[in-house]
Tab-separated table of C-alpha atoms in Angstrom:
chain	number	residue	atom	x	y	z
W	23	UNK	CA	-0.149	0.224	0.066
W	24	UNK	CA	2.853	2.344	1.110
W	25	UNK	CA	4.572	1.784	-2.080
W	26	UNK	CA	1.603	2.330	-4.503
W	27	UNK	CA	0.924	5.673	-2.362
W	28	UNK	CA	4.507	6.739	-2.253
W	29	UNK	CA	5.373	5.902	-6.299
W	30	UNK	CA	3.612	9.122	-7.139
W	31	UNK	CA	6.580	11.049	-5.574
W	32	UNK	CA	9.384	8.676	-6.622
W	33	UNK	CA	11.966	10.625	-8.175
W	34	UNK	CA	11.264	9.638	-11.769
W	35	UNK	CA	7.763	10.192	-11.568
W	36	UNK	CA	8.219	13.591	-9.943
W	37	UNK	CA	10.615	14.781	-12.794
W	38	UNK	CA	8.215	13.776	-15.481
W	39	UNK	CA	5.411	15.480	-13.627
W	40	UNK	CA	7.328	18.543	-13.486
W	41	UNK	CA	8.395	18.428	-16.977
W	42	UNK	CA	4.286	18.080	-18.189
W	43	UNK	CA	3.490	21.319	-16.002
W	44	UNK	CA	6.478	23.341	-17.132
W	45	UNK	CA	8.115	23.154	-13.588
W	46	UNK	CA	11.376	21.736	-14.965
W	47	UNK	CA	12.016	22.473	-18.877
W	48	UNK	CA	15.460	21.530	-18.942
W	49	UNK	CA	18.155	20.052	-16.827
W	50	UNK	CA	18.773	22.055	-14.035
W	51	UNK	CA	21.134	21.878	-10.575
W	52	UNK	CA	17.700	21.494	-8.683
W	53	UNK	CA	15.828	18.812	-10.113
W	54	UNK	CA	12.129	18.518	-9.208
W	55	UNK	CA	12.765	15.960	-7.023
W	56	UNK	CA	15.260	17.821	-5.238
W	57	UNK	CA	12.616	20.705	-4.431
W	58	UNK	CA	10.081	17.953	-2.829
W	59	UNK	CA	12.895	16.742	-0.627
W	60	UNK	CA	13.218	20.201	0.359
W	61	UNK	CA	9.725	20.741	0.664
W	62	UNK	CA	9.312	17.466	3.004
W	63	UNK	CA	12.158	18.506	5.200
W	64	UNK	CA	10.683	21.753	5.662
W	65	UNK	CA	7.338	20.126	6.462
W	66	UNK	CA	5.662	21.600	3.477
W	67	UNK	CA	6.310	25.056	5.391
W	68	UNK	CA	8.136	26.954	2.777
W	69	UNK	CA	7.461	30.582	4.422
W	70	UNK	CA	8.934	31.021	7.635
W	71	UNK	CA	12.363	30.289	6.514
W	72	UNK	CA	14.278	32.764	4.555
W	73	UNK	CA	15.280	32.182	1.068
W	74	UNK	CA	18.814	32.098	2.664
W	75	UNK	CA	18.021	29.587	5.252
W	76	UNK	CA	16.320	27.365	2.292
W	77	UNK	CA	19.812	27.610	0.742
W	78	UNK	CA	21.395	26.806	3.956
W	79	UNK	CA	19.188	23.528	4.009
W	80	UNK	CA	19.913	22.435	0.218
W	81	UNK	CA	23.450	22.590	1.008
W	82	UNK	CA	23.504	20.662	4.532
W	83	UNK	CA	21.154	18.269	3.628
W	84	UNK	CA	21.280	17.449	-0.212
W	85	UNK	CA	24.872	19.206	-0.884
W	86	UNK	CA	23.568	21.550	-3.422
W	87	UNK	CA	25.068	24.795	-3.767
W	88	UNK	CA	22.826	27.448	-5.038
W	89	UNK	CA	22.285	31.268	-4.448
W	90	UNK	CA	18.980	33.031	-3.332
W	91	UNK	CA	18.227	34.274	-6.471
W	92	UNK	CA	18.168	30.598	-7.775
W	93	UNK	CA	15.805	29.155	-5.246
W	94	UNK	CA	13.234	32.305	-5.535
W	95	UNK	CA	13.019	31.835	-9.336
W	96	UNK	CA	12.082	28.337	-8.289
W	97	UNK	CA	8.912	29.491	-7.024
W	98	UNK	CA	7.013	29.909	-10.272
W	99	UNK	CA	3.292	29.597	-11.384
W	100	UNK	CA	4.366	26.162	-12.910
W	101	UNK	CA	5.743	25.200	-9.589
W	102	UNK	CA	2.618	26.005	-7.714
W	103	UNK	CA	0.737	24.215	-10.750
W	104	UNK	CA	3.122	20.952	-10.319
W	105	UNK	CA	2.397	20.411	-6.433
W	106	UNK	CA	-1.395	20.609	-7.104
W	107	UNK	CA	-1.263	18.144	-10.102
W	108	UNK	CA	0.840	16.001	-7.095
W	109	UNK	CA	-2.040	16.863	-4.327
W	110	UNK	CA	-5.065	15.521	-6.826
W	111	UNK	CA	-2.906	12.326	-8.037
W	112	UNK	CA	-2.586	11.544	-4.269
W	113	UNK	CA	-5.909	11.861	-3.849
W	114	UNK	CA	-7.043	9.509	-6.791
W	115	UNK	CA	-4.513	6.918	-5.651
W	116	UNK	CA	-5.427	6.924	-2.336
W	117	UNK	CA	-8.918	6.393	-3.234
W	118	UNK	CA	-7.881	3.437	-5.419
W	119	UNK	CA	-6.165	1.343	-2.911
W	120	UNK	CA	-8.220	-1.479	-1.626
W	121	UNK	CA	-8.032	-1.047	2.353
W	122	UNK	CA	-9.520	-3.293	4.999
W	123	UNK	CA	-12.535	-1.888	6.978
W	124	UNK	CA	-12.989	-1.199	10.779
W	125	UNK	CA	-16.794	-1.409	10.291
W	126	UNK	CA	-18.639	-4.968	11.017
W	127	UNK	CA	-20.270	-5.250	7.777
W	128	UNK	CA	-23.387	-7.603	8.961
W	129	UNK	CA	-24.613	-5.009	11.310
W	130	UNK	CA	-23.649	-1.541	9.644
W	131	UNK	CA	-25.237	-0.521	6.403
W	132	UNK	CA	-22.105	2.118	5.261
W	133	UNK	CA	-18.757	1.142	3.599
W	134	UNK	CA	-17.208	4.298	4.853
W	135	UNK	CA	-18.182	7.849	6.436
W	136	UNK	CA	-17.109	10.919	4.571
W	137	UNK	CA	-16.787	13.834	6.667
W	138	UNK	CA	-16.445	17.250	4.676
W	139	UNK	CA	-16.030	20.938	6.030
W	140	UNK	CA	-13.841	23.776	5.122
W	141	UNK	CA	-11.154	25.882	6.860
W	142	UNK	CA	-9.903	29.730	6.093
W	143	UNK	CA	-6.143	30.058	5.261
W	144	UNK	CA	-6.312	34.142	6.073
W	145	UNK	CA	-4.221	37.102	4.853
W	146	UNK	CA	-4.069	38.822	8.319
W	147	UNK	CA	-5.939	42.354	8.352
W	148	UNK	CA	-3.134	44.491	8.999
W	149	UNK	CA	-1.495	43.086	5.831
W	150	UNK	CA	-4.183	43.109	3.521
W	151	UNK	CA	-3.327	46.256	1.794
W	152	UNK	CA	0.183	45.313	1.436
W	153	UNK	CA	-0.666	41.894	0.191
W	154	UNK	CA	-2.411	43.200	-2.738
W	155	UNK	CA	0.774	44.596	-3.890
W	156	UNK	CA	2.085	40.835	-4.218
W	157	UNK	CA	-1.435	39.598	-5.192
W	158	UNK	CA	-1.581	37.241	-2.590
W	159	UNK	CA	-5.341	36.683	-1.098
W	160	UNK	CA	-7.105	34.132	1.327
W	161	UNK	CA	-8.027	30.860	0.517
W	162	UNK	CA	-10.904	28.845	1.383
W	163	UNK	CA	-9.982	25.152	1.583
W	164	UNK	CA	-12.809	22.294	1.386
W	165	UNK	CA	-11.613	18.966	2.404
W	166	UNK	CA	-13.354	15.698	2.961
W	167	UNK	CA	-12.077	12.492	4.044
W	168	UNK	CA	-13.274	8.870	5.147
W	169	UNK	CA	-12.900	8.513	8.929
W	170	UNK	CA	-12.482	4.648	8.368
W	171	UNK	CA	-9.428	5.083	6.269
W	172	UNK	CA	-8.040	8.522	6.468
W	173	UNK	CA	-8.257	8.451	2.571
W	174	UNK	CA	-8.940	12.282	1.195
W	175	UNK	CA	-11.768	11.814	-1.021
W	176	UNK	CA	-12.117	15.547	-2.021
W	177	UNK	CA	-10.349	18.219	-2.121
W	178	UNK	CA	-10.769	22.290	-3.461
W	179	UNK	CA	-8.839	25.298	-2.984
W	180	UNK	CA	-11.280	28.027	-3.376
W	181	UNK	CA	-10.102	32.008	-3.987
W	182	UNK	CA	-13.369	33.067	-5.048
W	183	UNK	CA	-15.208	31.782	-2.015
W	184	UNK	CA	-17.987	30.052	-3.782
W	185	UNK	CA	-21.023	29.121	-1.863
W	186	UNK	CA	-20.630	25.989	0.611
W	187	UNK	CA	-23.377	24.231	-1.111
W	188	UNK	CA	-22.156	24.915	-4.213
W	189	UNK	CA	-18.810	23.691	-3.501
W	190	UNK	CA	-20.332	20.781	-1.857
W	191	UNK	CA	-22.151	19.431	-4.837
W	192	UNK	CA	-18.764	18.783	-6.652
W	193	UNK	CA	-18.177	15.944	-4.642
W	194	UNK	CA	-21.279	13.978	-5.530
W	195	UNK	CA	-19.928	12.631	-8.694
W	196	UNK	CA	-17.191	10.834	-6.450
W	197	UNK	CA	-19.710	9.399	-3.768
W	198	UNK	CA	-20.467	5.661	-4.382
W	199	UNK	CA	-23.528	3.349	-2.992
W	200	UNK	CA	-23.743	2.360	0.693
W	201	UNK	CA	-21.118	5.573	1.951
W	202	UNK	CA	-22.386	7.574	4.562
W	203	UNK	CA	-21.890	11.463	3.995
W	204	UNK	CA	-21.589	14.158	6.911
W	205	UNK	CA	-21.433	17.936	6.610
W	206	UNK	CA	-22.232	20.854	8.507
W	207	UNK	CA	-24.841	23.344	8.122
W	208	UNK	CA	-23.216	25.416	5.553
W	209	UNK	CA	-23.284	22.393	2.634
W	210	UNK	CA	-27.110	22.170	3.409
W	211	UNK	CA	-28.776	21.389	0.454
W	212	UNK	CA	-31.954	19.522	-0.552
W	213	UNK	CA	-30.904	18.937	-4.066
W	214	UNK	CA	-27.708	17.360	-2.823
W	215	UNK	CA	-29.734	15.217	-0.368
W	216	UNK	CA	-32.088	14.068	-3.116
W	217	UNK	CA	-29.385	12.877	-4.991
W	218	UNK	CA	-27.616	11.203	-2.594
W	219	UNK	CA	-30.853	9.151	-1.846
W	220	UNK	CA	-31.407	8.561	-5.375
W	221	UNK	CA	-27.974	6.994	-5.479
W	222	UNK	CA	-28.017	4.902	-2.533
W	223	UNK	CA	-25.826	6.999	-0.534
W	224	UNK	CA	-26.307	7.379	3.270
W	225	UNK	CA	-26.598	11.094	4.891
W	226	UNK	CA	-26.920	12.771	8.307
W	227	UNK	CA	-27.047	16.404	8.738
W	228	UNK	CA	-28.162	18.653	11.584
W	229	UNK	CA	-31.005	21.261	10.241
W	230	UNK	CA	-31.781	24.627	11.669
W	231	UNK	CA	-34.349	24.428	14.624
W	232	UNK	CA	-36.861	26.633	12.879
W	233	UNK	CA	-36.772	24.794	9.668
W	234	UNK	CA	-40.415	23.814	8.309
W	235	UNK	CA	-41.181	20.390	9.572
W	236	UNK	CA	-44.615	18.733	8.545
W	237	UNK	CA	-46.904	15.777	8.134
W	238	UNK	CA	-48.551	14.848	5.152
W	239	UNK	CA	-52.213	15.646	5.406
W	240	UNK	CA	-54.356	12.688	4.292
W	241	UNK	CA	-57.255	14.572	3.768
W	242	UNK	CA	-56.521	17.554	2.019
W	243	UNK	CA	-59.162	20.105	0.601
W	244	UNK	CA	-59.532	20.475	-3.269
W	245	UNK	CA	-60.310	23.085	-5.891
W	246	UNK	CA	-63.204	22.986	-8.092
W	247	UNK	CA	-60.935	21.210	-10.767
W	248	UNK	CA	-59.797	18.610	-8.905
W	249	UNK	CA	-56.381	19.478	-8.046
W	250	UNK	CA	-55.470	19.630	-4.433
W	251	UNK	CA	-54.640	22.919	-2.393
W	252	UNK	CA	-51.318	23.477	-1.839
W	253	UNK	CA	-51.575	24.929	1.649
W	254	UNK	CA	-53.587	22.050	3.152
W	255	UNK	CA	-51.251	19.297	1.751
W	256	UNK	CA	-49.021	19.160	4.766
W	257	UNK	CA	-49.595	20.052	8.521
W	258	UNK	CA	-46.618	22.025	10.291
W	259	UNK	CA	-45.196	20.709	13.108
W	260	UNK	CA	-45.065	23.051	16.458
W	261	UNK	CA	-41.806	22.027	17.521
W	262	UNK	CA	-41.899	24.294	20.674
W	263	UNK	CA	-45.051	22.528	22.051
W	264	UNK	CA	-43.769	19.002	20.824
W	265	UNK	CA	-40.450	19.616	22.795
W	266	UNK	CA	-41.706	21.409	25.956
W	267	UNK	CA	-41.955	18.258	28.199
W	268	UNK	CA	-38.389	16.387	26.665
W	269	UNK	CA	-36.212	15.510	29.673
W	270	UNK	CA	-32.419	16.670	29.166
W	271	UNK	CA	-30.557	13.538	27.252
W	272	UNK	CA	-33.946	12.213	25.765
W	273	UNK	CA	-34.323	11.282	22.174
W	274	UNK	CA	-37.466	11.666	20.099
W	275	UNK	CA	-38.151	10.252	16.518
W	276	UNK	CA	-40.958	11.552	14.611
W	277	UNK	CA	-42.038	9.155	11.891
W	278	UNK	CA	-43.288	10.012	8.170
W	279	UNK	CA	-41.697	13.796	8.323
W	280	UNK	CA	-41.417	16.297	5.449
W	281	UNK	CA	-38.206	18.896	5.688
W	282	UNK	CA	-38.634	22.036	3.967
W	283	UNK	CA	-41.681	24.255	2.803
W	284	UNK	CA	-40.879	23.829	-0.564
W	285	UNK	CA	-38.982	20.973	-1.039
W	286	UNK	CA	-41.236	18.528	1.273
W	287	UNK	CA	-38.166	15.794	1.398
W	288	UNK	CA	-38.897	13.052	3.161
W	289	UNK	CA	-36.351	11.629	5.674
W	290	UNK	CA	-35.670	10.391	9.406
W	291	UNK	CA	-36.305	13.225	11.962
W	292	UNK	CA	-34.254	12.727	15.090
W	293	UNK	CA	-34.687	15.190	18.281
W	294	UNK	CA	-32.352	15.365	21.097
W	295	UNK	CA	-32.669	17.316	24.104
W	296	UNK	CA	-29.931	19.017	25.808
W	297	UNK	CA	-29.114	19.775	29.416
W	298	UNK	CA	-29.496	23.442	31.388
W	299	UNK	CA	-25.362	23.869	30.676
W	300	UNK	CA	-25.724	23.181	27.004
W	301	UNK	CA	-28.902	25.170	26.649
W	302	UNK	CA	-26.741	28.348	28.750
W	303	UNK	CA	-24.017	28.153	26.343
W	304	UNK	CA	-26.317	27.891	23.426
W	305	UNK	CA	-28.235	31.249	24.130
W	306	UNK	CA	-24.954	32.860	25.082
W	307	UNK	CA	-23.937	31.860	21.275
W	308	UNK	CA	-27.358	33.247	19.971
W	309	UNK	CA	-26.232	36.534	21.891
W	310	UNK	CA	-22.757	37.102	20.709
W	311	UNK	CA	-24.289	36.370	17.151
W	312	UNK	CA	-26.986	38.980	17.785
W	313	UNK	CA	-24.571	41.609	19.023
W	314	UNK	CA	-22.093	41.050	16.268
W	315	UNK	CA	-25.067	41.164	13.520
W	316	UNK	CA	-27.136	43.970	15.286
W	317	UNK	CA	-30.375	41.469	14.102
W	318	UNK	CA	-32.753	40.056	16.529
W	319	UNK	CA	-33.277	36.312	16.146
W	320	UNK	CA	-36.626	34.681	15.774
W	321	UNK	CA	-38.094	34.301	18.981
W	322	UNK	CA	-38.496	30.443	17.810
W	323	UNK	CA	-34.793	30.143	17.783
W	324	UNK	CA	-34.658	30.954	21.376
W	325	UNK	CA	-37.299	28.636	22.421
W	326	UNK	CA	-35.656	25.818	20.696
W	327	UNK	CA	-32.351	26.224	21.897
W	328	UNK	CA	-32.698	22.949	24.128
W	329	UNK	CA	-32.544	20.848	21.101
W	330	UNK	CA	-30.873	19.554	18.135
W	331	UNK	CA	-32.657	18.073	15.057
W	332	UNK	CA	-30.998	15.507	12.913
W	333	UNK	CA	-32.099	14.328	9.369
W	334	UNK	CA	-30.844	11.312	7.901
W	335	UNK	CA	-31.903	8.594	5.385
W	336	UNK	CA	-30.091	5.818	7.519
W	337	UNK	CA	-32.435	2.742	8.018
W	338	UNK	CA	-34.026	2.425	11.385
W	339	UNK	CA	-31.649	-0.352	12.168
W	340	UNK	CA	-29.798	2.536	13.280
W	341	UNK	CA	-31.245	4.095	16.597
W	342	UNK	CA	-31.678	7.458	17.559
W	343	UNK	CA	-28.598	7.550	19.812
W	344	UNK	CA	-26.510	5.520	17.385
W	345	UNK	CA	-27.250	8.586	14.604
W	346	UNK	CA	-26.402	11.439	17.083
W	347	UNK	CA	-23.107	9.512	17.977
W	348	UNK	CA	-22.313	9.054	14.498
W	349	UNK	CA	-22.778	12.666	13.747
W	350	UNK	CA	-20.607	13.857	16.324
W	351	UNK	CA	-17.714	12.098	14.608
W	352	UNK	CA	-17.369	15.078	12.129
W	353	UNK	CA	-15.913	16.956	14.603
W	354	UNK	CA	-12.694	14.848	13.663
W	355	UNK	CA	-12.445	17.021	10.574
W	356	UNK	CA	-11.820	20.136	12.787
W	357	UNK	CA	-9.140	17.961	14.463
W	358	UNK	CA	-7.239	17.488	11.481
W	359	UNK	CA	-7.710	21.294	10.410
W	360	UNK	CA	-5.971	22.061	14.086
W	361	UNK	CA	-3.317	19.974	13.065
W	362	UNK	CA	-2.891	21.767	9.922
W	363	UNK	CA	-2.737	25.101	11.302
W	364	UNK	CA	-1.017	24.321	14.677
W	365	UNK	CA	1.367	21.768	13.689
W	366	UNK	CA	1.785	22.029	10.075
W	367	UNK	CA	1.398	25.554	9.826
W	368	UNK	CA	-0.642	25.777	6.904
W	369	UNK	CA	-1.908	29.282	7.681
W	370	UNK	CA	1.253	31.074	8.474
W	371	UNK	CA	1.677	34.217	6.139
W	372	UNK	CA	4.459	36.326	5.037
W	373	UNK	CA	4.390	39.168	2.673
W	374	UNK	CA	6.438	37.133	-0.806
W	375	UNK	CA	5.438	36.924	-4.358
W	376	UNK	CA	2.382	35.003	-4.996
W	377	UNK	CA	3.887	31.812	-6.788
W	378	UNK	CA	5.560	31.200	-3.704
W	379	UNK	CA	2.464	31.571	-1.352
W	380	UNK	CA	0.712	29.343	-3.542
W	381	UNK	CA	3.843	27.022	-3.356
W	382	UNK	CA	3.647	27.204	0.866
W	383	UNK	CA	-0.011	26.316	0.572
W	384	UNK	CA	-0.355	23.343	-1.828
W	385	UNK	CA	2.818	22.281	-0.010
W	386	UNK	CA	1.553	21.872	3.235
W	387	UNK	CA	-1.606	20.357	1.782
W	388	UNK	CA	0.395	17.685	0.140
W	389	UNK	CA	2.340	16.888	3.400
W	390	UNK	CA	-1.416	16.964	5.145
W	391	UNK	CA	-3.103	14.449	2.974
W	392	UNK	CA	-0.285	12.302	2.831
W	393	UNK	CA	0.613	12.106	6.477
W	394	UNK	CA	-3.128	11.976	7.529
W	395	UNK	CA	-3.326	8.684	5.351
W	396	UNK	CA	-0.222	6.947	6.630
W	397	UNK	CA	-1.359	7.990	10.034
W	398	UNK	CA	-4.965	6.367	9.737
W	399	UNK	CA	-3.400	3.114	8.472
W	400	UNK	CA	-1.006	2.816	11.662
W	401	UNK	CA	-4.303	3.816	13.648
W	402	UNK	CA	-6.218	0.741	11.934
W	403	UNK	CA	-3.092	-1.831	12.519
W	404	UNK	CA	-2.528	-0.823	16.416
W	405	UNK	CA	-6.341	-1.378	16.768
W	406	UNK	CA	-6.570	-4.529	15.057
W	407	UNK	CA	-3.264	-5.903	16.650
W	408	UNK	CA	-3.683	-4.782	20.096
W	409	UNK	CA	-7.090	-3.355	20.553
W	410	UNK	CA	-5.664	0.138	21.596
W	411	UNK	CA	-6.653	3.497	20.121
W	412	UNK	CA	-3.995	5.967	19.606
W	413	UNK	CA	-4.704	10.047	18.746
W	414	UNK	CA	-4.862	10.690	15.551
W	415	UNK	CA	-3.449	14.217	15.727
W	416	UNK	CA	-0.397	12.924	17.449
W	417	UNK	CA	0.131	10.467	14.616
W	418	UNK	CA	-0.372	12.727	12.077
W	419	UNK	CA	1.912	15.203	13.724
W	420	UNK	CA	4.715	12.559	14.235
W	421	UNK	CA	4.616	11.529	10.813
W	422	UNK	CA	4.536	14.880	8.948
W	423	UNK	CA	7.159	16.254	10.898
W	424	UNK	CA	9.681	13.244	11.613
W	425	UNK	CA	8.753	10.175	9.418
W	426	UNK	CA	7.483	11.758	6.184
W	427	UNK	CA	10.777	13.485	5.292
W	428	UNK	CA	12.854	10.165	6.048
W	429	UNK	CA	10.454	8.167	4.110
W	430	UNK	CA	10.887	10.429	1.123
W	431	UNK	CA	14.609	9.922	1.573
W	432	UNK	CA	14.689	6.559	1.382
W	433	UNK	CA	12.706	6.468	-1.837
W	434	UNK	CA	14.768	8.941	-3.178
W	435	UNK	CA	18.057	7.136	-2.522
W	436	UNK	CA	16.077	3.614	-3.516
W	437	UNK	CA	17.186	2.260	-0.256
W	438	UNK	CA	15.122	-0.018	2.106
W	439	UNK	CA	14.442	0.922	5.455
W	440	UNK	CA	10.313	1.355	5.936
W	441	UNK	CA	9.862	-1.544	7.849
W	442	UNK	CA	12.242	-0.329	10.594
W	443	UNK	CA	10.854	3.080	10.727
W	444	UNK	CA	7.684	2.083	11.021
W	445	UNK	CA	8.037	-0.117	13.628
W	446	UNK	CA	9.643	2.419	15.547
W	447	UNK	CA	6.837	4.820	15.045
W	448	UNK	CA	4.249	1.943	16.368
W	449	UNK	CA	6.096	1.526	19.384
W	450	UNK	CA	6.235	5.163	20.191
W	451	UNK	CA	2.518	5.827	19.339
W	452	UNK	CA	1.434	2.584	21.215
W	453	UNK	CA	3.033	4.586	24.569
W	454	UNK	CA	0.309	7.551	24.100
W	455	UNK	CA	-2.409	5.050	23.167
W	456	UNK	CA	-5.703	4.185	25.191
W	457	UNK	CA	-6.900	1.007	26.642
W	458	UNK	CA	-9.963	-0.281	24.425
W	459	UNK	CA	-12.098	-0.241	27.795
W	460	UNK	CA	-10.901	3.721	28.670
W	461	UNK	CA	-13.686	5.916	29.586
W	462	UNK	CA	-12.552	8.323	27.231
W	463	UNK	CA	-12.572	6.549	23.835
W	464	UNK	CA	-11.628	8.455	20.544
W	465	UNK	CA	-13.174	8.018	17.154
W	466	UNK	CA	-12.823	4.082	17.017
W	467	UNK	CA	-14.583	3.818	20.566
W	468	UNK	CA	-17.703	5.868	19.454
W	469	UNK	CA	-17.841	4.497	16.028
W	470	UNK	CA	-18.116	0.922	17.455
W	471	UNK	CA	-21.007	2.217	19.582
W	472	UNK	CA	-19.049	0.755	22.756
C-alpha cells in the first residue's frame, strides 16, 4: 500500500510530472525531486524559512549549493501547478487502494464515513493592503475524508469563495453507493440530499431548529378542478410545543416527516434534548451573534435552543442514539484542521510573491493528506493487533514532522528501511494509546458504539 502511494512521489515520476506542468523545462542544478525533498524536510512550510535558510538546508542536507536568486526563481506559477497536480494524483491513488474496514458489515449498512468541512487560510487584516501588491489573497480549503481509512476523498482550494452548498455538490460524482456523508449546515442542500438518496448514498445532517417540518395531510382540500389546495397538503409541526416536556438527554424520533416548506423532503427526523448547561451556552452564543450582526433572532430560535434536530436516510436499524453518535464524529475534521494550522502551519502568512505563497499552501496540503492517510493506516493496525486507540492528531503530527522526510529520503535514494521506521513509530504511538475499555474513547470507540 505504501509503495503504491509513494510511487507518485518517486524521483522519476516527480521529474516527469515537473516536465508535464512546465516546472522543469531543461536540466537544472535543482531537480523536481530535490525541490520535493526540500519541501518535506521543511514540513511543507516554505514561508517561515528565509531564502538564505532554504539555501543552507539544500547545502547541508542535499549537498546542493545555489544562490538565493536561484531558489527564488523556483517559486513560479508552474511550480504551484506542479504541486497541485501532485495533490490531485495522491487523492486519486488513495481512493484506488483496497483497504480493510474497521466496520462490521453484517450490522452496519455503510462502508465508509465521509466527513466534509472547510477552513480559511487568511491574509491577516493588518497586511491586506500590502498583500494586494504581491497579489496574495485568502483561500478557503474544502476538504472531505473518510474517517475509517484516512483517505482524502475531496479537496478543493477556492480563492473566489463560492457558496459552500455549491462547492459540496462538486464531490457528489465521486460518492458511491452505501457510503455515509456528513457535513455541517453550511453545505445543507435538499437537492444534494435528494441526489444522494437516489444513488443509494446515506447522509446525516443537522437542520436549523426553525426549519419547516410537517406531516402529510391525508385529507387535503381540493379546488373545483380536482387539484389539491397546496396549503392544505401538509400540517406544520409545532416543535416548541412538541419538545416542551422533553427531558435532558432524551431522544425523540418523528415518523413520516417532511423537511422544508418548498422541498417537502421525506427523511427520518431525530430530536435530541440538551441539558441546562448546554442550553445556557447556546443562548450565550445566540446573544453574541445578535450583538455582532445587530439583528434580533426569531423567538423560536431561543425557544428551541435546548434541542438539536437531525435529518437522515439511514435505516431504522441504526438507532436514534447511534445517529447522534455518528454525527458527533464529524468533529474529527475540525481536529485535522487544528493539526494543519497548529503543527503543519498551513495558515502562516508572510509577504512574498504570490507563486511562493501558493507553493507554501499546496506544499503543506500535500504533506497533510499524505501524513493523514499513513497515520490512519497505523491507527487501524494498532487497533486490529492490540485493540488500543491512538490519537490521530499525535500520529499526523509525528508523521508529517519526522517520518515523511525520512520516508521520502529512502525512496529518493532507492534504499530499503521503511519497515524499521514504521516499527519505531508504532512503538512510540502505543505508549500514548488508550486501553480498549478507557472511559474517554476516541473515534474508533464511538464508531463501534462501545
